[in-house]
Amino acid sequence: MVDFPLALLTKKQFLLSELQSHGLRLLDSSAGAPSRRGGAGPTDHKAVTVLGTTIMVPVHTQGAVKSTYVATPPDRRGVSILQSGGAVVCEISFPTQPRFYGLTTAEGIPYWKIALLHSRNTLATTVLQTCVRYGNVATKCQFCAIGESLKAGRTIAKKTPGQLAEVAAAAQRLDGIANVVMTTGTPPTDDRGAAVLADCACAVKSATDLPIQGQCEPPSDFGWFARMRQAGVDSLGMHLEAWDENVRRQIMPGKADVTRAFYLEAFAAAVEIFGRGQVSTYLLAGLGDSVQSLHEGARVLIGLGVYPFIVPFVPVTGTPLAMHRPPSAEFLRSVLGPVGQWLSEAGMTSDTVKAGCAKCAACSTLSTFETLPPSAV
Ligand code: SF4
């Protein structure tokens, strides 16, 4: 393992990576806004503000139930005490339920079934809550729970451009939302969801001035990148999930048919349209990639102008990987320390991203490592 010198760690880098690895036991499970269970991408988290930074911390996982980190019930100010092994660590707080959750569309659909608040000020939606790969063990990604929230009635299968524009405008007006993330399950079409993302971005842009990130698999026609950009998508995410092809085949047998080499071609074409640092990809630490493998991936991606959003894998209840161990905090720090420095040397830090997960940054502590060491400043 590549050692990130512990002596250089700040208290914040140390504590946030501990929490994302171990999870948090809540003595009052109703603290803060309702947490996300199931759905596309990372889930079973709750937004927690720790030492001035809001991150997503696992609260519904097997590990969180046994975590040494415990949050006391919030007091009247909404502040909890974070304890570890019975000792007080610091005060923490939980972003509260946004006001737009209280509204419904004219057809009677609650706004929270159309889009959710993520972290502090990001509005997130899964435009198509179905995926061509889900529902078949031979093709589904083993970490994904996109169908679970639909089955449980917590969302609707397809969000229309009009619904998203209505909810985004209300979320900006009532809750100070600052950017929008639109992801999608993959439809059985060659555009891989780019077309619905473009339609929805166009509608949201005509109702708000919010920056938007679209997330989809690489379309077979790279001309979709320019069409999405023109429609109002400011940043693009195309998610490799793992760097090592063997890990990709094992964990996502269907999606791995789209090879890493094809992703790299798509990234190069997308950076030409969206710009350096405005294209990103998820890499899930803890699925099987070694520190070296994730570092190799990060170097290649940063060289292409792609932000490698490396997040700790969270074992989600109800998925085949529910019992898989999350990465240790040491592993996360070993991965994220050098990557944060490379991003900062390349001028591609989270704060320069216009919209999306790399901007929100709550599912990883990577952005807290985006400072050059004192000798390099
Ligand atoms: S990083 Fe992405 S998935 Fe995570 S809370 Fe932020 S918007 Fe949501």
mmCIF file of C-alpha atoms in Angstrom, residues 62-344:
data_model
loop_
_atom_site.group_PDB
_atom_site.id
_atom_site.type_symbol
_atom_site.label_atom_id
_atom_site.label_comp_id
_atom_site.label_asym_id
_atom_site.label_seq_id
_atom_site.Cartn_x
_atom_site.Cartn_y
_atom_site.Cartn_z
ATOM 1 C CA GLN A 62 -24.292 -3.548 8.572
ATOM 2 C CA GLY A 63 -21.070 -1.710 9.471
ATOM 3 C CA ALA A 64 -22.854 1.439 10.641
ATOM 4 C CA VAL A 65 -24.884 -0.563 13.176
ATOM 5 C CA LYS A 66 -21.610 -1.666 14.822
ATOM 6 C CA SER A 67 -19.659 1.577 14.267
ATOM 7 C CA THR A 68 -17.652 3.004 17.160
ATOM 8 C CA TYR A 69 -18.845 6.429 15.970
ATOM 9 C CA VAL A 70 -22.139 7.392 17.606
ATOM 10 C CA ALA A 71 -24.277 10.544 17.223
ATOM 11 C CA THR A 72 -26.387 11.643 20.193
ATOM 12 C CA PRO A 73 -29.958 12.865 19.484
ATOM 13 C CA PRO A 74 -29.854 16.458 18.159
ATOM 14 C CA ASP A 75 -30.588 19.233 20.681
ATOM 15 C CA ARG A 76 -32.947 22.154 20.035
ATOM 16 C CA ARG A 77 -30.321 23.794 17.783
ATOM 17 C CA GLY A 78 -30.134 20.599 15.690
ATOM 18 C CA VAL A 79 -26.629 19.876 17.009
ATOM 19 C CA SER A 80 -25.526 16.344 17.999
ATOM 20 C CA ILE A 81 -22.406 15.215 19.792
ATOM 21 C CA LEU A 82 -20.206 12.815 17.862
ATOM 22 C CA GLN A 83 -18.672 10.238 20.204
ATOM 23 C CA SER A 84 -16.114 7.519 19.591
ATOM 24 C CA GLY A 85 -15.692 4.762 22.168
ATOM 25 C CA GLY A 86 -17.679 6.923 24.594
ATOM 26 C CA ALA A 87 -15.343 9.947 24.225
ATOM 27 C CA VAL A 88 -16.577 13.244 22.777
ATOM 28 C CA VAL A 89 -15.060 13.958 19.324
ATOM 29 C CA CYS A 90 -16.856 17.127 18.196
ATOM 30 C CA GLU A 91 -20.253 18.669 17.501
ATOM 31 C CA ILE A 92 -21.989 17.656 14.254
ATOM 32 C CA SER A 93 -25.274 18.647 12.619
ATOM 33 C CA PHE A 94 -27.644 17.322 9.981
ATOM 34 C CA PRO A 95 -29.065 19.354 7.073
ATOM 35 C CA THR A 96 -32.803 19.607 7.675
ATOM 36 C CA GLN A 97 -35.633 18.554 5.373
ATOM 37 C CA PRO A 98 -35.919 21.021 2.463
ATOM 38 C CA ARG A 99 -39.125 23.014 2.030
ATOM 39 C CA PHE A 100 -39.754 21.824 -1.538
ATOM 40 C CA TYR A 101 -40.477 18.311 -0.146
ATOM 41 C CA GLY A 102 -43.822 19.709 1.070
ATOM 42 C CA LEU A 103 -45.074 20.456 -2.481
ATOM 43 C CA THR A 104 -46.886 18.256 -5.016
ATOM 44 C CA THR A 105 -47.441 18.552 -8.767
ATOM 45 C CA ALA A 106 -50.871 19.274 -10.228
ATOM 46 C CA GLU A 107 -51.235 15.479 -10.836
ATOM 47 C CA GLY A 108 -50.603 14.888 -7.123
ATOM 48 C CA ILE A 109 -47.010 13.597 -7.269
ATOM 49 C CA PRO A 110 -44.938 14.730 -4.269
ATOM 50 C CA TYR A 111 -41.882 16.693 -5.426
ATOM 51 C CA TRP A 112 -39.608 14.395 -3.362
ATOM 52 C CA LYS A 113 -40.580 11.493 -5.646
ATOM 53 C CA ILE A 114 -39.217 13.497 -8.601
ATOM 54 C CA ALA A 115 -35.944 14.839 -7.160
ATOM 55 C CA LEU A 116 -34.155 14.803 -3.808
ATOM 56 C CA LEU A 117 -31.872 17.103 -1.884
ATOM 57 C CA HIS A 118 -28.378 15.603 -1.770
ATOM 58 C CA SER A 119 -25.921 16.862 0.811
ATOM 59 C CA ARG A 120 -26.566 20.617 1.378
ATOM 60 C CA ASN A 121 -27.466 22.278 -1.906
ATOM 61 C CA THR A 122 -27.524 19.720 -4.734
ATOM 62 C CA LEU A 123 -30.766 18.591 -6.356
ATOM 63 C CA ALA A 124 -30.495 15.033 -7.657
ATOM 64 C CA THR A 125 -32.793 12.974 -9.810
ATOM 65 C CA THR A 126 -32.734 9.640 -11.645
ATOM 66 C CA VAL A 127 -34.594 10.472 -14.843
ATOM 67 C CA LEU A 128 -35.216 6.839 -15.826
ATOM 68 C CA GLN A 129 -35.519 4.671 -12.721
ATOM 69 C CA THR A 130 -35.195 1.481 -14.789
ATOM 70 C CA CYS A 131 -32.089 0.005 -16.405
ATOM 71 C CA VAL A 132 -31.585 -2.452 -19.232
ATOM 72 C CA ARG A 133 -29.052 -4.320 -17.073
ATOM 73 C CA TYR A 134 -31.074 -4.475 -13.822
ATOM 74 C CA GLY A 135 -33.346 -7.455 -13.106
ATOM 75 C CA ASN A 136 -30.977 -10.010 -14.659
ATOM 76 C CA VAL A 137 -28.256 -11.460 -12.412
ATOM 77 C CA ALA A 138 -26.093 -12.070 -15.475
ATOM 78 C CA THR A 139 -25.920 -8.351 -16.318
ATOM 79 C CA LYS A 140 -26.814 -6.233 -13.273
ATOM 80 C CA CYS A 141 -24.178 -4.256 -11.404
ATOM 81 C CA GLN A 142 -23.854 -5.959 -8.032
ATOM 82 C CA PHE A 143 -23.697 -2.730 -6.015
ATOM 83 C CA CYS A 144 -26.753 -1.091 -7.592
ATOM 84 C CA ALA A 145 -30.187 -0.649 -6.003
ATOM 85 C CA ILE A 146 -31.870 1.411 -8.742
ATOM 86 C CA GLY A 147 -35.013 -0.767 -8.714
ATOM 87 C CA GLU A 148 -35.473 -0.843 -4.933
ATOM 88 C CA SER A 149 -36.756 2.689 -4.396
ATOM 89 C CA LEU A 150 -39.152 2.229 -7.338
ATOM 90 C CA LYS A 151 -40.466 -1.056 -5.879
ATOM 91 C CA ALA A 152 -40.966 0.633 -2.523
ATOM 92 C CA GLY A 153 -42.977 3.468 -4.128
ATOM 93 C CA ARG A 154 -40.451 6.151 -3.129
ATOM 94 C CA THR A 155 -40.039 7.429 -6.684
ATOM 95 C CA ILE A 156 -41.639 7.240 -10.138
ATOM 96 C CA ALA A 157 -40.291 5.282 -13.115
ATOM 97 C CA LYS A 158 -39.801 8.239 -15.466
ATOM 98 C CA LYS A 159 -39.532 11.922 -14.675
ATOM 99 C CA THR A 160 -40.713 14.267 -17.413
ATOM 100 C CA PRO A 161 -38.825 17.440 -18.434
ATOM 101 C CA GLY A 162 -41.784 19.519 -17.215
ATOM 102 C CA GLN A 163 -41.827 17.861 -13.781
ATOM 103 C CA LEU A 164 -38.082 18.374 -13.338
ATOM 104 C CA ALA A 165 -38.270 22.026 -14.371
ATOM 105 C CA GLU A 166 -41.100 22.606 -11.860
ATOM 106 C CA VAL A 167 -39.258 20.917 -8.982
ATOM 107 C CA ALA A 168 -35.886 22.536 -9.770
ATOM 108 C CA ALA A 169 -37.439 26.024 -9.842
ATOM 109 C CA ALA A 170 -39.112 25.430 -6.461
ATOM 110 C CA ALA A 171 -35.945 23.942 -4.934
ATOM 111 C CA GLN A 172 -33.903 26.935 -6.081
ATOM 112 C CA ARG A 173 -36.501 29.428 -4.812
ATOM 113 C CA LEU A 174 -37.294 27.783 -1.460
ATOM 114 C CA ASP A 175 -34.086 26.006 -0.506
ATOM 115 C CA GLY A 176 -31.190 27.714 -2.283
ATOM 116 C CA ILE A 177 -30.284 24.704 -4.428
ATOM 117 C CA ALA A 178 -27.053 25.544 -6.289
ATOM 118 C CA ASN A 179 -26.714 22.760 -8.874
ATOM 119 C CA VAL A 180 -28.532 19.779 -10.360
ATOM 120 C CA VAL A 181 -27.412 16.187 -10.918
ATOM 121 C CA MET A 182 -29.383 14.159 -13.455
ATOM 122 C CA THR A 183 -28.482 10.533 -13.661
ATOM 123 C CA THR A 184 -30.317 7.772 -15.485
ATOM 124 C CA GLY A 185 -30.676 4.038 -15.665
ATOM 125 C CA THR A 186 -29.479 2.845 -19.071
ATOM 126 C CA PRO A 187 -32.263 2.463 -21.661
ATOM 127 C CA PRO A 188 -32.028 -0.112 -24.488
ATOM 128 C CA THR A 189 -31.097 2.564 -27.033
ATOM 129 C CA ASP A 190 -27.742 3.557 -28.563
ATOM 130 C CA ASP A 191 -27.820 7.018 -26.980
ATOM 131 C CA ARG A 192 -27.623 5.302 -23.528
ATOM 132 C CA GLY A 193 -29.878 7.961 -21.979
ATOM 133 C CA ALA A 194 -28.230 11.031 -23.516
ATOM 134 C CA ALA A 195 -31.466 11.977 -25.304
ATOM 135 C CA VAL A 196 -33.659 12.091 -22.169
ATOM 136 C CA LEU A 197 -30.931 13.948 -20.285
ATOM 137 C CA ALA A 198 -30.760 16.560 -23.047
ATOM 138 C CA ASP A 199 -34.560 17.032 -23.018
ATOM 139 C CA CYS A 200 -34.640 17.379 -19.234
ATOM 140 C CA ALA A 201 -31.635 19.729 -19.105
ATOM 141 C CA CYS A 202 -33.269 21.969 -21.698
ATOM 142 C CA ALA A 203 -36.452 22.218 -19.608
ATOM 143 C CA VAL A 204 -34.593 22.870 -16.321
ATOM 144 C CA LYS A 205 -32.397 25.526 -17.993
ATOM 145 C CA SER A 206 -35.456 27.335 -19.309
ATOM 146 C CA ALA A 207 -36.966 27.474 -15.782
ATOM 147 C CA THR A 208 -33.783 28.172 -13.758
ATOM 148 C CA ASP A 209 -30.172 29.289 -14.188
ATOM 149 C CA LEU A 210 -28.869 26.249 -12.303
ATOM 150 C CA PRO A 211 -25.739 24.460 -13.540
ATOM 151 C CA ILE A 212 -26.488 20.846 -14.484
ATOM 152 C CA GLN A 213 -24.497 17.640 -14.581
ATOM 153 C CA GLY A 214 -25.751 14.774 -16.768
ATOM 154 C CA GLN A 215 -24.666 11.196 -16.021
ATOM 155 C CA CYS A 216 -24.996 8.303 -18.470
ATOM 156 C CA GLU A 217 -23.021 5.521 -20.108
ATOM 157 C CA PRO A 218 -20.990 6.562 -23.173
ATOM 158 C CA PRO A 219 -23.367 6.870 -26.153
ATOM 159 C CA SER A 220 -22.348 5.053 -29.323
ATOM 160 C CA ASP A 221 -22.482 8.367 -31.233
ATOM 161 C CA PHE A 222 -20.197 10.919 -29.551
ATOM 162 C CA GLY A 223 -22.157 13.655 -31.349
ATOM 163 C CA TRP A 224 -24.511 13.406 -28.315
ATOM 164 C CA PHE A 225 -21.935 15.295 -26.231
ATOM 165 C CA ALA A 226 -22.399 18.472 -28.278
ATOM 166 C CA ARG A 227 -26.195 17.987 -28.288
ATOM 167 C CA MET A 228 -26.243 17.609 -24.493
ATOM 168 C CA ARG A 229 -24.002 20.648 -24.036
ATOM 169 C CA GLN A 230 -26.244 22.702 -26.319
ATOM 170 C CA ALA A 231 -29.322 21.585 -24.370
ATOM 171 C CA GLY A 232 -27.843 22.971 -21.140
ATOM 172 C CA VAL A 233 -25.744 20.163 -19.621
ATOM 173 C CA ASP A 234 -22.687 21.884 -18.092
ATOM 174 C CA SER A 235 -20.742 18.858 -16.826
ATOM 175 C CA LEU A 236 -20.844 15.198 -17.746
ATOM 176 C CA GLY A 237 -20.336 12.025 -15.699
ATOM 177 C CA MET A 238 -19.662 8.634 -17.303
ATOM 178 C CA HIS A 239 -18.915 6.102 -14.632
ATOM 179 C CA LEU A 240 -16.269 3.395 -14.982
ATOM 180 C CA GLU A 241 -16.945 2.303 -11.339
ATOM 181 C CA ALA A 242 -13.689 0.262 -11.266
ATOM 182 C CA TRP A 243 -10.401 0.595 -13.133
ATOM 183 C CA ASP A 244 -9.213 -3.024 -13.333
ATOM 184 C CA GLU A 245 -11.045 -4.833 -16.173
ATOM 185 C CA ASN A 246 -11.199 -8.074 -14.106
ATOM 186 C CA VAL A 247 -12.895 -6.244 -11.252
ATOM 187 C CA ARG A 248 -15.282 -4.594 -13.718
ATOM 188 C CA ARG A 249 -16.240 -7.977 -15.234
ATOM 189 C CA GLN A 250 -16.754 -9.526 -11.822
ATOM 190 C CA ILE A 251 -18.771 -6.709 -10.228
ATOM 191 C CA MET A 252 -20.669 -5.451 -13.295
ATOM 192 C CA PRO A 253 -20.839 -8.270 -15.793
ATOM 193 C CA GLY A 254 -23.161 -6.369 -18.148
ATOM 194 C CA LYS A 255 -21.665 -2.896 -18.013
ATOM 195 C CA ALA A 256 -18.127 -4.300 -18.406
ATOM 196 C CA ASP A 257 -19.055 -5.121 -22.034
ATOM 197 C CA VAL A 258 -18.475 -1.411 -22.547
ATOM 198 C CA THR A 259 -14.697 -1.630 -22.221
ATOM 199 C CA ARG A 260 -12.381 0.746 -20.418
ATOM 200 C CA ALA A 261 -10.777 1.557 -23.774
ATOM 201 C CA PHE A 262 -14.166 2.713 -25.111
ATOM 202 C CA TYR A 263 -14.696 4.860 -22.013
ATOM 203 C CA LEU A 264 -11.299 6.477 -22.575
ATOM 204 C CA GLU A 265 -12.237 7.306 -26.187
ATOM 205 C CA ALA A 266 -15.539 8.749 -24.976
ATOM 206 C CA PHE A 267 -13.782 10.790 -22.255
ATOM 207 C CA ALA A 268 -11.404 12.351 -24.782
ATOM 208 C CA ALA A 269 -14.321 13.314 -27.045
ATOM 209 C CA ALA A 270 -16.380 14.660 -24.117
ATOM 210 C CA VAL A 271 -13.512 16.800 -22.743
ATOM 211 C CA GLU A 272 -13.317 18.516 -26.158
ATOM 212 C CA ILE A 273 -16.926 19.632 -25.693
ATOM 213 C CA PHE A 274 -17.269 20.191 -21.936
ATOM 214 C CA GLY A 275 -13.694 21.231 -21.108
ATOM 215 C CA ARG A 276 -10.959 19.938 -18.805
ATOM 216 C CA GLY A 277 -12.246 19.040 -15.355
ATOM 217 C CA GLN A 278 -15.921 19.190 -16.435
ATOM 218 C CA VAL A 279 -16.044 15.478 -17.276
ATOM 219 C CA SER A 280 -15.868 13.038 -14.370
ATOM 220 C CA THR A 281 -16.119 9.377 -13.550
ATOM 221 C CA TYR A 282 -16.922 7.410 -10.411
ATOM 222 C CA LEU A 283 -14.380 4.886 -9.212
ATOM 223 C CA LEU A 284 -15.608 2.872 -6.222
ATOM 224 C CA ALA A 285 -12.760 2.193 -3.775
ATOM 225 C CA GLY A 286 -13.190 -1.170 -2.077
ATOM 226 C CA LEU A 287 -14.595 -3.223 -4.964
ATOM 227 C CA GLY A 288 -11.258 -4.925 -5.683
ATOM 228 C CA ASP A 289 -8.987 -2.296 -7.227
ATOM 229 C CA SER A 290 -5.668 -1.971 -5.360
ATOM 230 C CA VAL A 291 -4.255 1.407 -4.316
ATOM 231 C CA GLN A 292 -1.827 1.138 -7.248
ATOM 232 C CA SER A 293 -4.623 0.357 -9.696
ATOM 233 C CA LEU A 294 -6.703 3.344 -8.544
ATOM 234 C CA HIS A 295 -3.629 5.566 -8.741
ATOM 235 C CA GLU A 296 -2.864 4.368 -12.255
ATOM 236 C CA GLY A 297 -6.461 5.096 -13.247
ATOM 237 C CA ALA A 298 -6.403 8.534 -11.629
ATOM 238 C CA ARG A 299 -3.191 9.514 -13.438
ATOM 239 C CA VAL A 300 -4.546 8.427 -16.836
ATOM 240 C CA LEU A 301 -7.873 10.167 -16.251
ATOM 241 C CA ILE A 302 -6.387 13.427 -14.974
ATOM 242 C CA GLY A 303 -4.064 13.391 -18.015
ATOM 243 C CA LEU A 304 -7.174 13.280 -20.214
ATOM 244 C CA GLY A 305 -8.820 16.130 -18.278
ATOM 245 C CA VAL A 306 -11.260 13.814 -16.459
ATOM 246 C CA TYR A 307 -11.956 14.191 -12.720
ATOM 247 C CA PRO A 308 -11.634 10.755 -11.050
ATOM 248 C CA PHE A 309 -14.331 10.915 -8.366
ATOM 249 C CA ILE A 310 -13.071 8.125 -6.117
ATOM 250 C CA VAL A 311 -15.681 7.244 -3.507
ATOM 251 C CA PRO A 312 -15.713 4.567 -0.818
ATOM 252 C CA PHE A 313 -17.892 1.618 -1.769
ATOM 253 C CA VAL A 314 -20.960 1.403 0.509
ATOM 254 C CA PRO A 315 -22.489 -2.097 0.881
ATOM 255 C CA VAL A 316 -26.174 -1.433 0.260
ATOM 256 C CA THR A 317 -28.857 -3.575 1.900
ATOM 257 C CA GLY A 318 -30.731 -5.768 -0.581
ATOM 258 C CA THR A 319 -27.885 -5.941 -3.145
ATOM 259 C CA PRO A 320 -25.568 -8.941 -3.780
ATOM 260 C CA LEU A 321 -22.752 -6.933 -2.147
ATOM 261 C CA ALA A 322 -24.678 -6.130 1.053
ATOM 262 C CA MET A 323 -22.172 -8.139 3.151
ATOM 263 C CA HIS A 324 -19.025 -6.948 1.284
ATOM 264 C CA ARG A 325 -16.608 -5.110 3.597
ATOM 265 C CA PRO A 326 -16.299 -1.374 2.986
ATOM 266 C CA PRO A 327 -12.742 -0.073 2.441
ATOM 267 C CA SER A 328 -10.733 0.767 5.550
ATOM 268 C CA ALA A 329 -10.059 4.401 6.406
ATOM 269 C CA GLU A 330 -6.312 3.759 5.883
ATOM 270 C CA PHE A 331 -6.980 2.435 2.371
ATOM 271 C CA LEU A 332 -9.077 5.511 1.562
ATOM 272 C CA ARG A 333 -6.423 7.902 2.814
ATOM 273 C CA SER A 334 -3.696 6.048 0.878
ATOM 274 C CA VAL A 335 -5.734 6.398 -2.302
ATOM 275 C CA LEU A 336 -7.110 9.896 -1.856
ATOM 276 C CA GLY A 337 -4.020 11.693 -0.484
ATOM 277 C CA PRO A 338 -1.914 11.528 -3.671
ATOM 278 C CA VAL A 339 -4.942 11.870 -6.008
ATOM 279 C CA GLY A 340 -5.984 15.077 -4.255
ATOM 280 C CA GLN A 341 -2.496 16.493 -4.808
ATOM 281 C CA TRP A 342 -2.447 15.485 -8.491
ATOM 282 C CA LEU A 343 -5.824 17.159 -9.009
ATOM 283 C CA SER A 344 -4.629 20.315 -7.395
#
